[in-house]
Every structure is written in C-alpha cells, then in structure tokens.
Amino acid sequence: MITLEPFLNSWLKAYYAKAKIGFRGDFYTAVSRTKFFGAALANYTLRLLESDFKLPLTIVEIGSHDGTLISDMAEFMHAFDSFAFKDINFATLEPLEPLAILQEANFNARINKFNKNLKVYKDMNELKALDFVFFVSNELLDAFPCELVYKGKQAYIKHDGGVYSLVFDTVTKEVAKKLELYEVKGGEISLSLSKFIESLFMIKSWFFLAFDYGQMEERDISLRIYKDHKVYNFLEEKDKLSSFYETSDVTYDINFRNLEREFVSHGATPCFYYTQSKMLIEECEILEIFESFKPHMSKVNILKHTNAINELIMPNLMGERFKAVGFRR
C-alpha cells in the first residue's frame, strides 16, 4: 500500500499533461471564460506599481497550463501602460516540458510583436537570483495532490490485480504534524503544497496572489473527481478509481486557514483574503475596464464577455465560492 498523495501525484501529472480546459474539457476556469480576468490582474499590477511594487518587475504565473492568463495580462498591460510594460518581464514556472513549450509558443505568438518574450522556469531554484517576484496563480492550490484524513484514519491506496481501491489505516507522523500545525482533526492535507510554499523562501522577496475555491474553516471531506463536467465523490468511488485514473481531474476545496498557517509558519505575512467578487470588482476594477473597451467591441463579444464576467463575480456563481488571497515576504 501507498499513501494517497503519491498516487494522486502520478494520476494528475499524466492528466494535466494532456488535459483539455474549457467547455469541451472536464472543467473550465476564470481564465478560459474571458480575457478580462487577465485584464483585471494587469490593472491590479499597475495599481501596485503606483503604491508598492517597483520597476523592473518580474511576473511569474504558476500553473499556467497553456499560457493564456500570462498572455492576457501582458496584452492588456501593454494597452494600459506601454512605458511600464517595457520594464516588466513575464514568465511561467513549469516543470512539464510539453506545457512549457505550449506556454512559450502561445505567449510569443501574441506578445512577440511588442518585443517581449516569455521566460519559462523549470523549478524555483532558477528564480533565486531575482530580488523580487510577483507570483500569480489561478486554481493552482487545489491542483496539488493531497493526503486524506477521515474519522481519525489516513487514506491509502491498495493495488490488487490491476485494480486501485481506497482503504484507511494509521495516520503517518508527517501528516500528524500538519494536523497539529493547522489545529484540525482531518480533511485534505497536501504535503506537496507545504513543500512548494517552503520553496518560495529561496527567493529574497515576493508577493504571492492566488485565486481558488474554498473557505476559511474546516469542512467535511470535499475530495472529488471531475470528468466531462460531471462531479464524482472520491469516497463513493473508492473501489472504482481505476476507471478514472489519469483520465480525469481530482480536486478539493482549499481550507484557507490551513494555507495561512502554512505560509505564516515559514515567515510570510498574510495580506488579504477576499471573495473573488470583491477582488475583481473593488481591487482590480474589472467592470470599469470592461466598460472602457465596450465601444471597440461587437455586440456579440459584448454579450459574451458580459455573461462571462457576471459568472466570475455573481455571488451565486463563482463570485463568493472562489477566493483571492495574498501573501508576501
């Protein structure tokens, strides 16, 4: 038997290397809905340059998939402030070579006309020479595989006759330490996310912005499988995992209290915890940006992006369930 996290790691590595994101895939994101999500983050970055950040600036997207968000940010940043744009470097952190190639190709196809290329880093070590990094991510945190503790027992994977099944046994020492740090009795515990956060501290100074879904408290087990826009409860499918393995996404709600305690334990400072709606409307000014571009858009595109933006900010859709968090060193 092995614990759940390494099993999910091999599952998700294979899945994300070929995953389709969007309405024809297993799931869609804010980025795949509208480029004005990237426009909002571009505007937010420029606002921070006026009050906090300094040029030259390096923006690194983590979990970029095909490079759409970092490309959207660069495109709008050039439109908003072409002078600041010259002193901003755009990059992704991507260990998977097929995705690194895709990100670079897509970014350069759109942004190379502005004499700007994408830099792709393979691991955090390559960023150590930078004095300051602005990290951005969308639905990165829930993509880290996790261990699972339920009713005082930890999840393990049993492989018998080519069939994977979920069983429960003793909690490991490493997971027990995290439960103590987070002051929780169970739930999804990602050791790889913890190691990722620790790796950020190789860099002298940074600001980390993340959008993801979850809440600031412990809840019931939320581990689930997404396949063809259908949701499956992981525990209910515990004896049928072979039929989903490497061909579907596995995700869970982020416990932002756990996340905050992890960042703080390494010395980071929490900056904010907002609903996605508040972040996009008040901090990023997404509605004002959209209004300014409307005169240059067709009626079809106005309707398309109006619907998409509403989906991102409406409380009953993605606006309240998704959160934005910021940490800095």
Tab-separated table of C-alpha atoms in Angstrom, residues 30-300:
chain	number	residue	atom	x	y	z
A	30	ALA	CA	-11.989	32.042	-14.962
A	31	VAL	CA	-9.161	32.303	-17.492
A	32	SER	CA	-10.922	30.156	-20.079
A	33	ARG	CA	-14.149	32.160	-19.657
A	34	THR	CA	-12.888	35.660	-20.523
A	35	LYS	CA	-9.659	37.537	-21.190
A	36	PHE	CA	-10.944	40.344	-18.942
A	37	PHE	CA	-9.852	38.245	-15.959
A	38	GLY	CA	-6.285	38.796	-17.196
A	39	ALA	CA	-7.099	42.445	-17.893
A	40	ALA	CA	-8.226	42.857	-14.283
A	41	LEU	CA	-4.979	41.373	-12.970
A	42	ALA	CA	-2.963	43.576	-15.322
A	43	ASN	CA	-4.723	46.635	-13.920
A	44	TYR	CA	-4.166	45.412	-10.352
A	45	THR	CA	-0.444	45.005	-11.070
A	46	LEU	CA	-0.188	48.547	-12.394
A	47	ARG	CA	-2.009	49.852	-9.306
A	48	LEU	CA	0.555	48.078	-7.127
A	49	LEU	CA	3.347	49.663	-9.163
A	50	GLU	CA	1.947	53.045	-8.166
A	51	SER	CA	1.864	52.225	-4.449
A	52	ASP	CA	4.147	49.301	-3.641
A	53	PHE	CA	5.952	47.448	-6.429
A	54	LYS	CA	8.959	48.861	-8.275
A	55	LEU	CA	10.252	48.514	-11.816
A	56	PRO	CA	11.806	46.427	-13.230
A	57	LEU	CA	9.258	43.777	-12.244
A	58	THR	CA	9.111	40.043	-12.931
A	59	ILE	CA	5.661	38.428	-13.038
A	60	VAL	CA	5.657	34.635	-12.777
A	61	GLU	CA	2.495	32.632	-13.333
A	62	ILE	CA	2.432	29.196	-11.717
A	63	GLY	CA	0.079	26.542	-13.070
A	64	SER	CA	-0.353	28.358	-16.352
A	65	HIS	CA	-1.485	25.370	-18.452
A	66	ASP	CA	-1.364	26.892	-21.973
A	67	GLY	CA	-0.113	30.384	-21.106
A	68	THR	CA	-3.423	32.164	-21.640
A	69	LEU	CA	-3.517	34.161	-18.386
A	70	ILE	CA	0.049	35.483	-18.540
A	71	SER	CA	-0.549	36.382	-22.208
A	72	ASP	CA	-3.791	38.198	-21.369
A	73	MET	CA	-2.020	40.114	-18.612
A	74	ALA	CA	0.831	41.120	-20.918
A	75	GLU	CA	-1.505	42.166	-23.730
A	76	PHE	CA	-3.614	44.412	-21.514
A	77	MET	CA	-0.615	45.760	-19.638
A	78	HIS	CA	0.809	46.967	-22.936
A	79	ALA	CA	-2.542	48.591	-23.738
A	80	PHE	CA	-2.802	50.245	-20.305
A	81	ASP	CA	0.799	51.449	-19.905
A	82	SER	CA	3.272	50.748	-22.705
A	83	PHE	CA	6.069	52.518	-20.807
A	84	ALA	CA	5.797	50.337	-17.697
A	85	PHE	CA	5.374	47.312	-19.970
A	86	LYS	CA	8.934	47.746	-21.241
A	87	ASP	CA	10.325	47.126	-17.742
A	88	ILE	CA	8.133	44.133	-16.908
A	89	ASN	CA	9.346	40.589	-17.503
A	90	PHE	CA	6.769	37.844	-17.974
A	91	ALA	CA	7.459	34.252	-17.005
A	92	THR	CA	5.912	30.938	-16.035
A	93	LEU	CA	7.088	28.229	-13.676
A	94	GLU	CA	6.522	24.939	-15.492
A	95	PRO	CA	8.287	21.600	-14.871
A	96	LEU	CA	6.431	19.717	-17.637
A	97	GLU	CA	8.219	20.226	-20.960
A	98	PRO	CA	5.154	19.805	-23.247
A	99	LEU	CA	3.334	22.546	-21.312
A	100	ALA	CA	6.445	24.743	-21.193
A	101	ILE	CA	6.702	24.569	-24.984
A	102	LEU	CA	2.974	25.320	-25.340
A	103	GLN	CA	3.111	28.305	-22.972
A	104	GLU	CA	6.104	29.832	-24.722
A	105	ALA	CA	4.613	29.334	-28.188
A	106	ASN	CA	1.222	30.810	-27.279
A	107	PHE	CA	2.686	33.800	-25.435
A	108	ASN	CA	5.193	34.642	-28.150
A	109	ALA	CA	2.564	34.327	-30.890
A	110	ARG	CA	0.511	37.055	-29.193
A	111	ILE	CA	3.101	39.253	-27.459
A	112	ASN	CA	6.271	38.975	-29.565
A	113	LYS	CA	5.019	41.882	-31.706
A	114	PHE	CA	5.645	44.073	-28.642
A	115	ASN	CA	9.284	42.880	-28.481
A	116	LYS	CA	8.612	40.752	-25.430
A	117	ASN	CA	9.193	37.009	-24.979
A	118	LEU	CA	8.121	34.603	-22.261
A	119	LYS	CA	10.719	33.141	-19.922
A	120	VAL	CA	9.897	29.623	-18.712
A	121	TYR	CA	11.496	28.451	-15.465
A	122	LYS	CA	11.585	24.726	-14.708
A	123	ASP	CA	11.890	24.987	-10.936
A	124	MET	CA	12.070	27.508	-8.115
A	125	ASN	CA	15.869	27.241	-7.952
A	126	GLU	CA	16.126	29.167	-11.219
A	127	LEU	CA	14.390	32.164	-9.622
A	128	LYS	CA	16.832	32.561	-6.738
A	129	ALA	CA	18.830	35.300	-8.467
A	130	LEU	CA	15.794	37.617	-8.669
A	131	ASP	CA	15.381	40.290	-5.997
A	132	PHE	CA	11.569	40.360	-6.162
A	133	VAL	CA	8.904	38.243	-7.876
A	134	PHE	CA	5.165	38.798	-8.273
A	135	PHE	CA	3.612	35.317	-8.375
A	136	VAL	CA	0.114	34.908	-9.808
A	137	SER	CA	-1.974	31.754	-9.998
A	138	ASN	CA	-5.498	30.654	-10.727
A	139	GLU	CA	-6.743	27.328	-9.369
A	140	LEU	CA	-3.195	26.238	-8.578
A	141	LEU	CA	-3.584	25.330	-4.914
A	142	ASP	CA	-6.264	22.682	-5.396
A	143	ALA	CA	-4.125	21.049	-8.107
A	144	PHE	CA	-1.591	19.858	-5.529
A	145	PRO	CA	-2.214	16.208	-4.613
A	146	CYS	CA	-3.149	15.571	-1.012
A	147	GLU	CA	-3.297	13.061	1.773
A	148	LEU	CA	-6.705	12.451	3.317
A	149	VAL	CA	-7.615	12.001	6.979
A	150	TYR	CA	-11.154	10.862	7.731
A	151	LYS	CA	-12.562	9.797	11.120
A	152	GLY	CA	-9.079	9.585	12.625
A	153	LYS	CA	-7.671	7.372	9.866
A	154	GLN	CA	-5.494	8.174	6.845
A	155	ALA	CA	-6.261	7.121	3.267
A	156	TYR	CA	-4.048	4.601	1.486
A	157	ILE	CA	-4.177	3.095	-1.999
A	158	LYS	CA	-4.320	-0.658	-2.406
A	159	HIS	CA	-3.316	-2.088	-5.795
A	160	ASP	CA	-4.600	-5.603	-6.310
A	161	GLY	CA	-4.898	-7.375	-9.662
A	162	GLY	CA	-4.650	-4.130	-11.621
A	163	VAL	CA	-7.428	-2.521	-9.582
A	164	TYR	CA	-6.914	0.544	-7.366
A	165	SER	CA	-9.001	0.920	-4.227
A	166	LEU	CA	-9.041	3.251	-1.223
A	167	VAL	CA	-8.543	1.932	2.313
A	168	PHE	CA	-7.914	3.634	5.675
A	169	ASP	CA	-5.184	2.978	8.232
A	170	THR	CA	-2.851	4.707	10.716
A	171	VAL	CA	-2.004	8.408	10.310
A	172	THR	CA	1.673	8.938	9.399
A	173	LYS	CA	3.927	11.122	11.565
A	174	GLU	CA	4.349	13.716	8.800
A	175	VAL	CA	0.602	14.138	8.356
A	176	ALA	CA	0.067	14.170	12.136
A	177	LYS	CA	2.454	17.140	12.395
A	178	LYS	CA	0.397	19.072	9.842
A	179	LEU	CA	-2.844	18.307	11.671
A	180	GLU	CA	-1.236	19.748	14.795
A	181	LEU	CA	0.043	22.846	12.964
A	182	TYR	CA	-3.335	23.501	11.345
A	183	GLU	CA	-5.277	22.618	14.522
A	184	VAL	CA	-7.670	20.348	12.638
A	185	LYS	CA	-8.755	16.740	13.108
A	186	GLY	CA	-8.930	15.729	9.468
A	187	GLY	CA	-9.510	16.734	5.879
A	188	GLU	CA	-7.284	17.131	2.836
A	189	ILE	CA	-3.640	17.670	3.835
A	190	SER	CA	-1.232	18.443	0.989
A	191	LEU	CA	2.392	17.760	1.883
A	192	SER	CA	3.487	18.761	-1.622
A	193	LEU	CA	1.756	22.147	-1.255
A	194	SER	CA	3.601	22.593	2.023
A	195	LYS	CA	6.927	21.848	0.291
A	196	PHE	CA	6.033	24.231	-2.534
A	197	ILE	CA	5.362	27.053	-0.057
A	198	GLU	CA	8.675	26.308	1.647
A	199	SER	CA	10.443	26.550	-1.738
A	200	LEU	CA	9.188	30.120	-2.202
A	201	PHE	CA	11.564	31.170	0.542
A	202	MET	CA	14.544	30.547	-1.734
A	203	ILE	CA	13.682	33.975	-3.157
A	204	LYS	CA	14.610	37.171	-1.302
A	205	SER	CA	11.278	38.931	-1.633
A	206	TRP	CA	7.937	38.167	-3.283
A	207	PHE	CA	4.197	38.741	-3.388
A	208	PHE	CA	2.000	35.684	-3.931
A	209	LEU	CA	-1.522	36.128	-5.337
A	210	ALA	CA	-3.806	33.129	-5.748
A	211	PHE	CA	-7.405	32.567	-6.794
A	212	ASP	CA	-9.019	29.308	-5.730
A	213	TYR	CA	-12.192	27.863	-4.261
A	214	GLY	CA	-12.702	27.025	-0.621
A	215	GLN	CA	-13.300	28.668	2.731
A	216	MET	CA	-11.569	29.846	5.908
A	217	GLU	CA	-12.663	26.931	8.066
A	218	GLU	CA	-12.643	23.149	8.301
A	219	ARG	CA	-15.456	21.395	6.463
A	220	ASP	CA	-16.433	17.867	5.532
A	221	ILE	CA	-14.326	15.922	3.040
A	222	SER	CA	-14.548	17.638	-0.358
A	223	LEU	CA	-12.168	15.464	-2.426
A	224	ARG	CA	-13.848	14.852	-5.765
A	225	ILE	CA	-13.294	13.804	-9.363
A	226	TYR	CA	-14.183	15.903	-12.445
A	227	LYS	CA	-14.755	14.146	-15.736
A	228	ASP	CA	-16.655	15.599	-18.705
A	229	HIS	CA	-18.142	18.309	-16.451
A	230	LYS	CA	-19.558	15.669	-14.119
A	231	VAL	CA	-18.608	15.508	-10.435
A	232	TYR	CA	-17.943	12.288	-8.538
A	233	ASN	CA	-17.442	11.969	-4.776
A	234	PHE	CA	-13.982	10.428	-4.263
A	235	LEU	CA	-15.041	8.346	-1.254
A	236	GLU	CA	-18.083	6.994	-3.055
A	237	GLU	CA	-15.867	5.910	-5.966
A	238	LYS	CA	-13.193	4.372	-3.704
A	239	ASP	CA	-13.473	0.951	-5.364
A	240	LYS	CA	-13.740	2.304	-8.930
A	241	LEU	CA	-10.662	4.559	-9.057
A	242	SER	CA	-9.096	2.585	-11.914
A	243	SER	CA	-11.803	3.828	-14.289
A	244	PHE	CA	-10.851	7.467	-13.548
A	245	TYR	CA	-7.085	7.113	-13.163
A	246	GLU	CA	-5.094	9.606	-15.311
A	247	THR	CA	-8.186	10.496	-17.389
A	248	SER	CA	-9.927	12.917	-15.016
A	249	ASP	CA	-9.180	15.768	-12.642
A	250	VAL	CA	-9.077	15.359	-8.875
A	251	THR	CA	-9.643	18.410	-6.725
A	252	TYR	CA	-10.831	19.607	-3.322
A	253	ASP	CA	-11.825	22.804	-1.524
A	254	ILE	CA	-8.928	24.770	-0.069
A	255	ASN	CA	-9.001	25.339	3.677
A	256	PHE	CA	-7.562	28.858	3.635
A	257	ARG	CA	-6.958	28.792	7.391
A	258	ASN	CA	-4.622	25.829	6.872
A	259	LEU	CA	-2.986	27.673	3.984
A	260	GLU	CA	-2.471	30.809	6.060
A	261	ARG	CA	-0.928	28.843	8.930
A	262	GLU	CA	1.434	27.122	6.485
A	263	PHE	CA	2.616	30.412	4.975
A	264	VAL	CA	2.970	32.058	8.388
A	265	SER	CA	4.925	29.077	9.783
A	266	HIS	CA	7.645	29.822	7.210
A	267	GLY	CA	7.670	33.559	7.902
A	268	ALA	CA	5.269	35.011	5.317
A	269	THR	CA	2.837	37.845	6.042
A	270	PRO	CA	-0.869	37.450	5.122
A	271	CYS	CA	-2.060	40.488	3.129
A	272	PHE	CA	-5.712	39.801	2.349
A	273	TYR	CA	-8.445	37.209	1.996
A	274	TYR	CA	-11.275	38.352	-0.285
A	275	THR	CA	-14.097	36.784	-2.199
A	276	GLN	CA	-13.314	36.668	-5.906
A	277	SER	CA	-16.157	39.116	-6.443
A	278	LYS	CA	-14.661	41.721	-4.089
A	279	MET	CA	-11.167	41.244	-5.513
A	280	LEU	CA	-12.207	41.624	-9.145
A	281	ILE	CA	-14.674	44.484	-8.624
A	282	GLU	CA	-13.016	46.607	-5.926
A	283	GLU	CA	-9.299	45.827	-6.192
A	284	CYS	CA	-8.948	45.001	-9.896
A	285	GLU	CA	-11.738	47.264	-11.264
A	286	ILE	CA	-12.893	44.680	-13.792
A	287	LEU	CA	-16.228	46.414	-14.505
A	288	GLU	CA	-14.607	49.788	-15.269
A	289	ILE	CA	-12.079	48.096	-17.557
A	290	PHE	CA	-14.806	46.266	-19.449
A	291	GLU	CA	-16.840	49.465	-19.869
A	292	SER	CA	-13.807	51.243	-21.345
A	293	PHE	CA	-13.407	48.546	-24.019
A	294	LYS	CA	-17.097	48.206	-24.941
A	295	PRO	CA	-17.048	50.963	-27.626
A	296	HIS	CA	-14.457	48.930	-29.546
A	297	MET	CA	-16.305	45.606	-29.344
A	298	SER	CA	-19.043	43.968	-31.399
A	299	LYS	CA	-22.451	43.302	-29.852
A	300	VAL	CA	-21.730	39.575	-29.933
